N, CA, C and O atoms as a MOPAC input file, in Angstrom:
PM7 MOZYME 1SCF
protein

 N    -44.13400 1   -34.98100 1    48.60200 1
 C    -43.37700 1   -34.25400 1    46.98100 1
 C    -42.82000 1   -32.65800 1    47.29800 1
 O    -43.15800 1   -31.61400 1    47.85700 1
 N    -41.82800 1   -33.21000 1    46.59400 1
 C    -41.17900 1   -31.26700 1    46.78000 1
 C    -40.24500 1   -31.44500 1    45.34200 1
 O    -39.31500 1   -32.10700 1    44.88200 1
 N    -41.23300 1   -30.31400 1    44.97900 1
 C    -40.44300 1   -29.60100 1    43.29900 1
 C    -39.53800 1   -28.58900 1    43.14200 1
 O    -39.40000 1   -27.66100 1    43.93800 1
 N    -38.86200 1   -28.76100 1    42.04300 1
 C    -37.95800 1   -27.99200 1    41.71100 1
 C    -37.96400 1   -26.92400 1    40.87400 1
 O    -38.01400 1   -27.02400 1    39.64800 1
 N    -37.89800 1   -25.53700 1    41.70100 1
 C    -38.42300 1   -24.10200 1    40.44700 1
 C    -38.02300 1   -23.94800 1    39.90700 1
 O    -36.94600 1   -23.47900 1    40.27400 1
 N    -38.16800 1   -24.05100 1    38.52500 1
 C    -38.27100 1   -23.25000 1    36.74900 1
 C    -37.56500 1   -22.69100 1    36.69200 1
 O    -36.66600 1   -23.10400 1    35.96000 1
 N    -37.37500 1   -21.54800 1    37.25700 1
 C    -36.82100 1   -19.72400 1    37.18000 1
 C    -37.56800 1   -19.20400 1    37.30200 1
 O    -38.75100 1   -19.36500 1    37.60400 1
 N    -36.95100 1   -18.46900 1    37.07400 1
 C    -37.41400 1   -16.67700 1    37.46500 1
 C    -38.91300 1   -16.16900 1    37.24000 1
 O    -39.47000 1   -15.10400 1    37.50700 1
 N    -39.22700 1   -17.03700 1    36.80200 1
 C    -40.92400 1   -17.28200 1    35.74500 1
 C    -41.61300 1   -17.82300 1    36.56800 1
 O    -42.81700 1   -17.59100 1    36.45500 1
 N    -41.17700 1   -18.75200 1    37.72100 1
 C    -41.53100 1   -20.01300 1    38.36500 1
 C    -42.62100 1   -19.08900 1    39.22600 1
 O    -42.25800 1   -17.97300 1    39.59800 1
 N    -43.84800 1   -19.52800 1    39.51000 1
 C    -44.72100 1   -18.90700 1    40.28500 1
 C    -44.24700 1   -18.67500 1    41.55200 1
 O    -44.38000 1   -17.54000 1    42.00900 1
 N    -43.75700 1   -19.46900 1    42.16200 1
 C    -42.92600 1   -19.21200 1    43.24500 1
 C    -41.92800 1   -18.49200 1    43.86400 1
 O    -41.77100 1   -18.35000 1    45.07700 1
 N    -41.17500 1   -17.98900 1    42.84800 1
 C    -40.02200 1   -17.28900 1    42.24600 1
 C    -41.01300 1   -15.62700 1    42.33200 1
 O    -40.91700 1   -14.58500 1    42.98000 1
 N    -41.50400 1   -15.92200 1    41.76200 1
 C    -42.32800 1   -14.21800 1    41.63700 1
 C    -43.39600 1   -14.03000 1    42.41400 1
 O    -43.98800 1   -12.98700 1    42.13400 1
 N    -44.01000 1   -14.84000 1    43.55600 1
 C    -44.23200 1   -14.31800 1    44.52200 1
 C    -43.28700 1   -13.89500 1    45.66600 1
 O    -43.67100 1   -13.34700 1    46.69900 1
 N    -41.78900 1   -14.26400 1    45.31600 1
 C    -40.63600 1   -14.49900 1    46.43800 1
 C    -40.38200 1   -12.71400 1    46.15700 1
 O    -40.23900 1   -11.60100 1    46.66300 1
 N    -40.44700 1   -13.32700 1    45.22900 1
 C    -39.55500 1   -11.38200 1    44.46500 1
 C    -41.08800 1   -10.27500 1    45.06400 1
 O    -40.63100 1    -9.29500 1    45.65200 1
 N    -42.43000 1   -10.25300 1    45.03600 1
 C    -43.01800 1    -9.50600 1    45.71600 1
 C    -42.59400 1    -9.04200 1    47.26500 1
 O    -42.60400 1    -8.07800 1    48.03100 1
 N    -42.28900 1   -10.16800 1    47.17500 1
 C    -42.18100 1   -10.58500 1    48.88200 1
 C    -41.45200 1    -9.81800 1    49.51400 1
 O    -41.73000 1    -9.51300 1    50.67300 1
 N    -39.98700 1    -9.18400 1    48.66300 1
 C    -39.38800 1    -8.39500 1    49.13400 1
 C    -39.13200 1    -6.64800 1    49.23500 1
 O    -38.24600 1    -6.01800 1    49.81300 1
 N    -40.37900 1    -6.15600 1    48.36400 1
 C    -40.87800 1    -5.15900 1    49.02800 1
 C    -41.96600 1    -4.86800 1    49.48700 1
 O    -42.88800 1    -5.35800 1    48.83600 1
 N    -42.28000 1    -4.24500 1    50.38000 1
 C    -43.53900 1    -3.54700 1    51.05600 1
 C    -44.70600 1    -4.03500 1    50.76900 1
 O    -45.56500 1    -4.79400 1    51.21600 1
 N    -44.29600 1    -2.86300 1    49.21900 1
 C    -45.76800 1    -3.12800 1    48.52600 1
 C    -46.77400 1    -4.62700 1    48.10300 1
 O    -47.98600 1    -4.84000 1    48.07300 1
 N    -45.82400 1    -5.27500 1    47.88200 1
 C    -45.74900 1    -6.32900 1    47.41400 1
 C    -46.09600 1    -7.20400 1    48.97800 1
 O    -46.44800 1    -8.34700 1    48.68600 1
 N    -46.09500 1    -7.01900 1    50.29200 1
 C    -46.52600 1    -7.68300 1    51.21400 1
 C    -48.04700 1    -7.33800 1    51.39800 1
 O    -49.07400 1    -7.97600 1    51.62800 1
 N    -47.62600 1    -5.72800 1    51.13900 1
 C    -49.58200 1    -5.61800 1    51.96100 1
 C    -50.27200 1    -6.06100 1    51.05900 1
 O    -51.45200 1    -5.88400 1    51.36100 1
 N    -50.16300 1    -6.58200 1    50.03400 1
 C    -50.61300 1    -6.90800 1    48.94600 1
 C    -51.37500 1    -8.79000 1    48.87900 1
 O    -52.46900 1    -9.34900 1    48.79800 1
 N    -49.88300 1    -9.12500 1    48.98100 1
 C    -50.07000 1   -10.06400 1    49.18900 1
 C    -50.73100 1   -11.23400 1    50.64800 1
 O    -50.83800 1   -12.45200 1    50.79700 1
 N    -51.11500 1    -9.70200 1    51.68300 1
 C    -51.13200 1    -9.97000 1    53.18800 1
 C    -49.92000 1   -11.35400 1    53.70900 1
 O    -50.27000 1   -12.38700 1    54.27800 1
 N    -48.82300 1   -11.07600 1    53.41300 1
 C    -47.81000 1   -11.85600 1    53.83300 1
 C    -46.35100 1   -11.74800 1    53.81900 1
 O    -45.96700 1   -10.67800 1    53.34800 1
 N    -45.04300 1   -12.88000 1    54.36000 1
 C    -44.24700 1   -12.12500 1    54.49100 1
 C    -43.39700 1   -13.55900 1    53.97400 1
 O    -43.83000 1   -14.70900 1    54.05100 1
 N    -41.95800 1   -13.08500 1    53.38500 1
 C    -40.90000 1   -14.39900 1    53.69900 1
 C    -40.40600 1   -14.54800 1    55.04800 1
 O    -40.62700 1   -13.75900 1    55.96700 1
 N    -39.82700 1   -15.44800 1    55.10100 1
 C    -38.66000 1   -15.53200 1    56.33500 1
 C    -37.44400 1   -15.93400 1    56.54800 1
 O    -37.32600 1   -17.04400 1    57.06700 1
 N    -36.73600 1   -15.49000 1    56.35600 1
 C    -35.45900 1   -16.03000 1    55.88200 1
 C    -34.29800 1   -17.27200 1    57.10900 1
 O    -33.98500 1   -17.26000 1    58.29900 1
 N    -34.11800 1   -17.85600 1    56.33400 1
 C    -33.90700 1   -18.64400 1    57.34600 1
 C    -34.04700 1   -20.12300 1    58.60200 1
 O    -35.12000 1   -20.37200 1    59.15100 1
 N    -32.67600 1   -21.00300 1    58.88200 1
 C    -33.78700 1   -22.20300 1    58.79300 1
 C    -33.79400 1   -21.76200 1    60.77000 1
 O    -34.67500 1   -22.50400 1    61.20300 1
 N    -33.38600 1   -21.17600 1    61.63100 1
 C    -34.15400 1   -20.93200 1    62.81000 1
 C    -35.00100 1   -19.96600 1    62.71400 1
 O    -35.69600 1   -19.95600 1    63.73000 1
 N    -35.32300 1   -19.03900 1    61.89400 1
 C    -36.72900 1   -18.44900 1    62.08500 1
 C    -37.67400 1   -18.78400 1    61.79300 1
 O    -38.70200 1   -18.34300 1    62.30800 1
 N    -37.65600 1   -20.11500 1    60.41300 1
 C    -38.16300 1   -20.79600 1    59.67100 1
 C    -39.17600 1   -22.17600 1    60.79900 1
 O    -40.11500 1   -22.94300 1    60.58500 1
 N    -38.50700 1   -21.92900 1    61.68800 1
 C    -38.42000 1   -23.52300 1    62.79700 1
 C    -39.27400 1   -22.90200 1    63.76100 1
 O    -40.21300 1   -23.50700 1    64.27900 1
 N    -38.91200 1   -21.44500 1    64.07700 1
 C    -39.57700 1   -20.82700 1    65.03500 1
 C    -41.01700 1   -20.75100 1    64.72200 1
 O    -41.85300 1   -21.08900 1    65.56000 1
 N    -41.37700 1   -20.27000 1    63.41400 1
 C    -42.53900 1   -20.50100 1    62.93900 1
 C    -43.65100 1   -21.75700 1    62.89600 1
 O    -44.86900 1   -21.74300 1    63.07100 1
 N    -43.04100 1   -22.47500 1    62.69400 1
 C    -43.20000 1   -23.81700 1    63.33100 1
 C    -43.89400 1   -23.86400 1    64.63000 1
 O    -45.07600 1   -23.94800 1    64.96500 1
 N    -42.78900 1   -23.78300 1    65.23700 1
 C    -43.44400 1   -24.19500 1    67.29700 1
 C    -43.75800 1   -23.48600 1    67.22300 1
 O    -43.75000 1   -23.28900 1    68.43800 1
 N    -44.38200 1   -22.15200 1    66.64700 1
 C    -45.34200 1   -21.09700 1    67.44300 1
 C    -47.09700 1   -20.90100 1    66.72400 1
 O    -48.16000 1   -20.45400 1    67.15600 1
 N    -46.55700 1   -21.61500 1    65.22300 1
 C    -48.21800 1   -21.81900 1    65.30300 1
 C    -47.72700 1   -21.44800 1    63.82800 1
 O    -48.01300 1   -22.35200 1    63.04300 1
 N    -46.99000 1   -20.24100 1    63.16000 1
 C    -47.77800 1   -19.37500 1    61.84200 1
 C    -47.93600 1   -20.63500 1    60.54800 1
 O    -47.45500 1   -21.74900 1    60.34200 1
 N    -48.72300 1   -19.88200 1    59.99000 1
 C    -49.02300 1   -20.98400 1    58.46300 1
 C    -47.71800 1   -19.88100 1    58.13700 1
 O    -47.33200 1   -18.80300 1    58.59100 1
 N    -47.20400 1   -21.05100 1    56.83400 1
 C    -46.69800 1   -21.32500 1    56.17600 1
 C    -46.71700 1   -21.67500 1    54.76000 1
 O    -46.23400 1   -22.72800 1    54.34300 1
 N    -47.06700 1   -21.12100 1    54.29200 1
 C    -47.88100 1   -21.81300 1    52.50600 1
 C    -46.55400 1   -22.37600 1    52.06700 1
 O    -46.63400 1   -23.31500 1    51.27500 1
 N    -45.09700 1   -21.90200 1    52.50400 1
 C    -44.57200 1   -22.47700 1    50.47500 1
 C    -43.19400 1   -22.52300 1    52.00500 1
 O    -43.08200 1   -21.57700 1    52.78500 1
 N    -42.37200 1   -23.74700 1    52.09400 1
 C    -41.13400 1   -23.53800 1    51.91700 1
 C    -40.15400 1   -23.97900 1    51.11400 1
 O    -39.82000 1   -25.05300 1    50.61300 1
 N    -39.58700 1   -22.28700 1    51.12900 1
 C    -38.68900 1   -22.84100 1    49.91600 1
 C    -37.64500 1   -22.54500 1    50.06700 1
 O    -37.39600 1   -21.34000 1    50.10800 1
 N    -36.35900 1   -23.71200 1    50.24600 1
 C    -34.80300 1   -24.32800 1    50.23400 1
 C    -33.71900 1   -24.41000 1    48.76000 1
 O    -33.72300 1   -24.81900 1    47.59900 1
 N    -32.88800 1   -23.74300 1    49.71300 1
 C    -31.56700 1   -23.59900 1    48.38700 1
 C    -31.31500 1   -25.57700 1    48.61500 1
 O    -31.36100 1   -26.36500 1    49.55900 1
 N    -31.01900 1   -25.65600 1    46.96000 1
 C    -30.83100 1   -26.96700 1    47.16600 1
 C    -29.61800 1   -27.43100 1    47.73000 1
 O    -29.50500 1   -28.56200 1    48.20200 1
 N    -28.95500 1   -26.81900 1    47.70500 1
 C    -27.74800 1   -27.25100 1    48.68900 1
 C    -28.02100 1   -27.89300 1    50.10900 1
 O    -27.55900 1   -28.91200 1    50.62200 1
 N    -29.13200 1   -26.74500 1    50.67700 1
 C    -29.31900 1   -27.38100 1    52.00300 1
 C    -30.19400 1   -28.36600 1    52.15800 1
 O    -30.17600 1   -29.26800 1    52.99600 1
 N    -31.24800 1   -28.07800 1    50.99900 1
 C    -32.11700 1   -30.13600 1    50.70900 1
 C    -31.26400 1   -31.12100 1    51.09700 1
 O    -31.28200 1   -31.82100 1    52.10900 1
 N    -30.41300 1   -31.09100 1    50.04700 1
 C    -29.82100 1   -32.31400 1    49.74600 1
 C    -29.57200 1   -32.52400 1    50.90300 1
 O    -30.05200 1   -33.63300 1    51.13600 1
 N    -28.76700 1   -31.85000 1    52.44700 1
 C    -28.55100 1   -31.77600 1    53.94700 1
 C    -29.91000 1   -32.56300 1    54.12600 1
 O    -31.03600 1   -32.37000 1    53.66800 1
 N    -29.17600 1   -33.89300 1    55.28900 1
 C    -29.83300 1   -34.65900 1    56.15200 1
 C    -30.90300 1   -33.70700 1    56.39300 1
 O    -32.03200 1   -33.71500 1    55.90200 1
 N    -30.05400 1   -32.33400 1    57.77000 1
 C    -30.79200 1   -31.19200 1    58.77000 1
 C    -31.94300 1   -30.84200 1    58.05900 1
 O    -32.92500 1   -30.34800 1    58.61200 1
 N    -31.87000 1   -31.08000 1    56.80600 1
 C    -34.18800 1   -30.09300 1    56.28900 1
 C    -34.79800 1   -31.32700 1    56.43600 1
 O    -36.02400 1   -31.44100 1    56.44400 1
 N    -34.10000 1   -32.18100 1    56.54300 1
 C    -35.29900 1   -33.16200 1    56.85100 1
 C    -36.70200 1   -33.12700 1    57.55700 1
 O    -37.87100 1   -33.48900 1    57.42300 1
 N    -35.75200 1   -32.39300 1    58.48300 1
 C    -37.30200 1   -32.63500 1    59.33300 1
 C    -38.20800 1   -31.11200 1    59.02600 1
 O    -39.37600 1   -31.12700 1    59.41300 1
 N    -37.67300 1   -29.76000 1    58.31700 1
 C    -37.82800 1   -28.68200 1    58.09800 1
 C    -39.60500 1   -29.31500 1    56.98700 1
 O    -40.78300 1   -29.04400 1    56.75800 1
 N    -38.64000 1   -30.13500 1    56.73500 1
 C    -39.58400 1   -30.67600 1    54.57500 1
 C    -40.73100 1   -31.67500 1    55.56500 1
 O    -41.71300 1   -32.18000 1    55.02100 1
 N    -40.51000 1   -31.82600 1    56.73900 1
 C    -41.77700 1   -32.93500 1    57.25500 1
 C    -42.55900 1   -31.69800 1    57.95000 1
 O    -43.74200 1   -31.78600 1    57.62200 1
 N    -42.38800 1   -30.83800 1    58.59300 1
 C    -43.07400 1   -30.18100 1    59.53700 1
 C    -43.78500 1   -29.25700 1    58.34200 1
 O    -45.00400 1   -29.28000 1    58.51400 1
 N    -43.36100 1   -28.34800 1    57.04000 1
 C    -44.11400 1   -28.17200 1    56.02100 1
 C    -45.57500 1   -29.18500 1    55.39600 1
 O    -46.78900 1   -28.98600 1    55.38500 1
 N    -44.66200 1   -30.33500 1    54.91400 1
 C    -45.51400 1   -31.37700 1    54.79300 1
 C    -46.91300 1   -31.74500 1    56.03600 1
 O    -48.14200 1   -31.74800 1    55.97500 1
 N    -45.95000 1   -32.00400 1    57.03000 1
 C    -47.36700 1   -31.98000 1    58.40500 1
 C    -48.72200 1   -30.72600 1    57.88700 1
 O    -49.92300 1   -30.98300 1    57.80100 1
 N    -48.22700 1   -29.74300 1    57.68300 1
 C    -48.79300 1   -28.54300 1    57.51400 1
 C    -49.37600 1   -27.86100 1    56.00300 1
 O    -50.01100 1   -26.89400 1    55.58200 1
 N    -48.76200 1   -28.94800 1    55.59200 1
 C    -49.59600 1   -28.89700 1    54.07400 1
 C    -49.19200 1   -27.35400 1    53.08200 1
 O    -49.80200 1   -26.57000 1    52.35400 1
 N    -48.05100 1   -27.50600 1    53.50200 1
 C    -47.52000 1   -26.65500 1    52.75900 1
 C    -46.19000 1   -26.82600 1    52.09600 1
 O    -45.20300 1   -27.37500 1    52.58700 1
 N    -46.31000 1   -26.22600 1    50.79600 1
 C    -45.65200 1   -26.23200 1    48.99900 1
 C    -44.32500 1   -26.85400 1    49.38700 1
 O    -44.30100 1   -26.43700 1    50.54500 1
 N    -43.50400 1   -27.36200 1    49.29400 1
 C    -41.62800 1   -27.22100 1    49.36100 1
 C    -41.37400 1   -27.68600 1    47.68800 1
 O    -41.73000 1   -28.43300 1    46.77700 1
 N    -40.44000 1   -26.56800 1    48.12000 1
 C    -39.82500 1   -26.14500 1    46.80000 1
 C    -38.20300 1   -25.62900 1    47.11000 1
 O    -37.66400 1   -24.85500 1    47.90100 1
 N    -37.64900 1   -26.78900 1    45.69000 1
 C    -36.00100 1   -26.69600 1    46.48500 1
 C    -35.70900 1   -25.31300 1    45.00400 1
 O    -36.59600 1   -25.21800 1    44.15600 1
 N    -34.66200 1   -24.55100 1    44.91800 1
 C    -34.55600 1   -23.55100 1    44.17200 1
 C    -32.54000 1   -23.83000 1    43.94500 1
 O    -31.78800 1   -24.49200 1    44.66000 1
 N    -32.30400 1   -23.22600 1    43.00600 1
 C    -30.68700 1   -23.27300 1    42.90300 1
 C    -29.91200 1   -21.98800 1    44.03400 1
 O    -30.29600 1   -20.89500 1    43.61900 1
 N    -29.25900 1   -21.85800 1    44.90500 1
 C    -28.59900 1   -20.45700 1    45.24300 1
 C    -28.86600 1   -19.33400 1    44.17300 1
 O    -29.62000 1   -18.37200 1    44.31900 1
 N    -27.80600 1   -19.76000 1    42.63700 1
 C    -28.32700 1   -19.02700 1    41.64600 1
 C    -29.41200 1   -17.75600 1    41.40000 1
 O    -29.40200 1   -16.52600 1    41.34800 1
 N    -30.39500 1   -18.93400 1    41.27700 1
 C    -31.46600 1   -18.01700 1    41.67300 1
 C    -32.26500 1   -17.66200 1    42.57800 1
 O    -33.13900 1   -16.84500 1    42.28800 1
 N    -32.18400 1   -18.11400 1    43.72500 1
 C    -32.26500 1   -17.06300 1    45.18100 1
 C    -31.32300 1   -16.11100 1    44.88800 1
 O    -31.93700 1   -15.07500 1    44.63600 1
 N    -30.43800 1   -15.98400 1    44.81700 1
 C    -29.15100 1   -15.19700 1    44.92700 1
 C    -30.16500 1   -13.55100 1    44.51200 1
 O    -30.35000 1   -12.52900 1    45.17400 1
 N    -30.75800 1   -14.09800 1    42.72900 1
 C    -31.11600 1   -12.77900 1    42.16800 1
 C    -32.33700 1   -11.85600 1    42.46000 1
 O    -32.72300 1   -10.81800 1    41.92300 1
 N    -33.15300 1   -13.14200 1    44.25700 1
 C    -34.21000 1   -12.41700 1    44.21600 1
 C    -33.93100 1   -11.63200 1    45.87100 1
 O    -34.15000 1   -10.50400 1    46.31200 1
 N    -33.40200 1   -12.76700 1    46.38900 1
 C    -33.09800 1   -12.31400 1    47.81100 1
 C    -31.99900 1   -11.56400 1    48.58800 1
 O    -31.14500 1   -12.32100 1    49.05000 1
 N    -31.84700 1   -10.45100 1    48.80300 1
 C    -30.62000 1    -9.30700 1    49.78800 1
 C    -29.83600 1   -10.35100 1    51.06900 1
 O    -28.95600 1   -10.03400 1    51.87000 1
 N    -30.36800 1   -11.34600 1    50.92900 1
 C    -29.17300 1   -12.18700 1    52.07700 1
 C    -29.40600 1   -13.54500 1    51.18600 1
 O    -30.36300 1   -14.18600 1    50.75100 1
 N    -27.70400 1   -13.62200 1    51.16600 1
 C    -27.28800 1   -14.77300 1    50.21200 1
 C    -27.42200 1   -16.56800 1    50.52800 1
 O    -26.95200 1   -16.98100 1    51.58800 1
 N    -27.93700 1   -17.34800 1    49.76100 1
 C    -28.36900 1   -18.75000 1    50.56300 1
 C    -26.95800 1   -19.28100 1    51.09500 1
 O    -26.89700 1   -20.32400 1    51.74700 1

């Protein structure tokens, strides 16, 4: 199942914001990988993916199907978010 992030207070967005800082990455012992190719490589090389967050526009594209399926097979949560919401959190714009 794919769920939609509800806003800036959504748990996934709060964690993503924390992962933009070194302290947040250290505290959570996690990091965020941005970009389709990097995420594919994480799956290819056996990286543990907890959550796959997709911009709504990309999630609507047929190309996203492979990533969504791989995330599901890995037991990862799949979440969509608006480009506006992601741009408030991430340095790179979706």
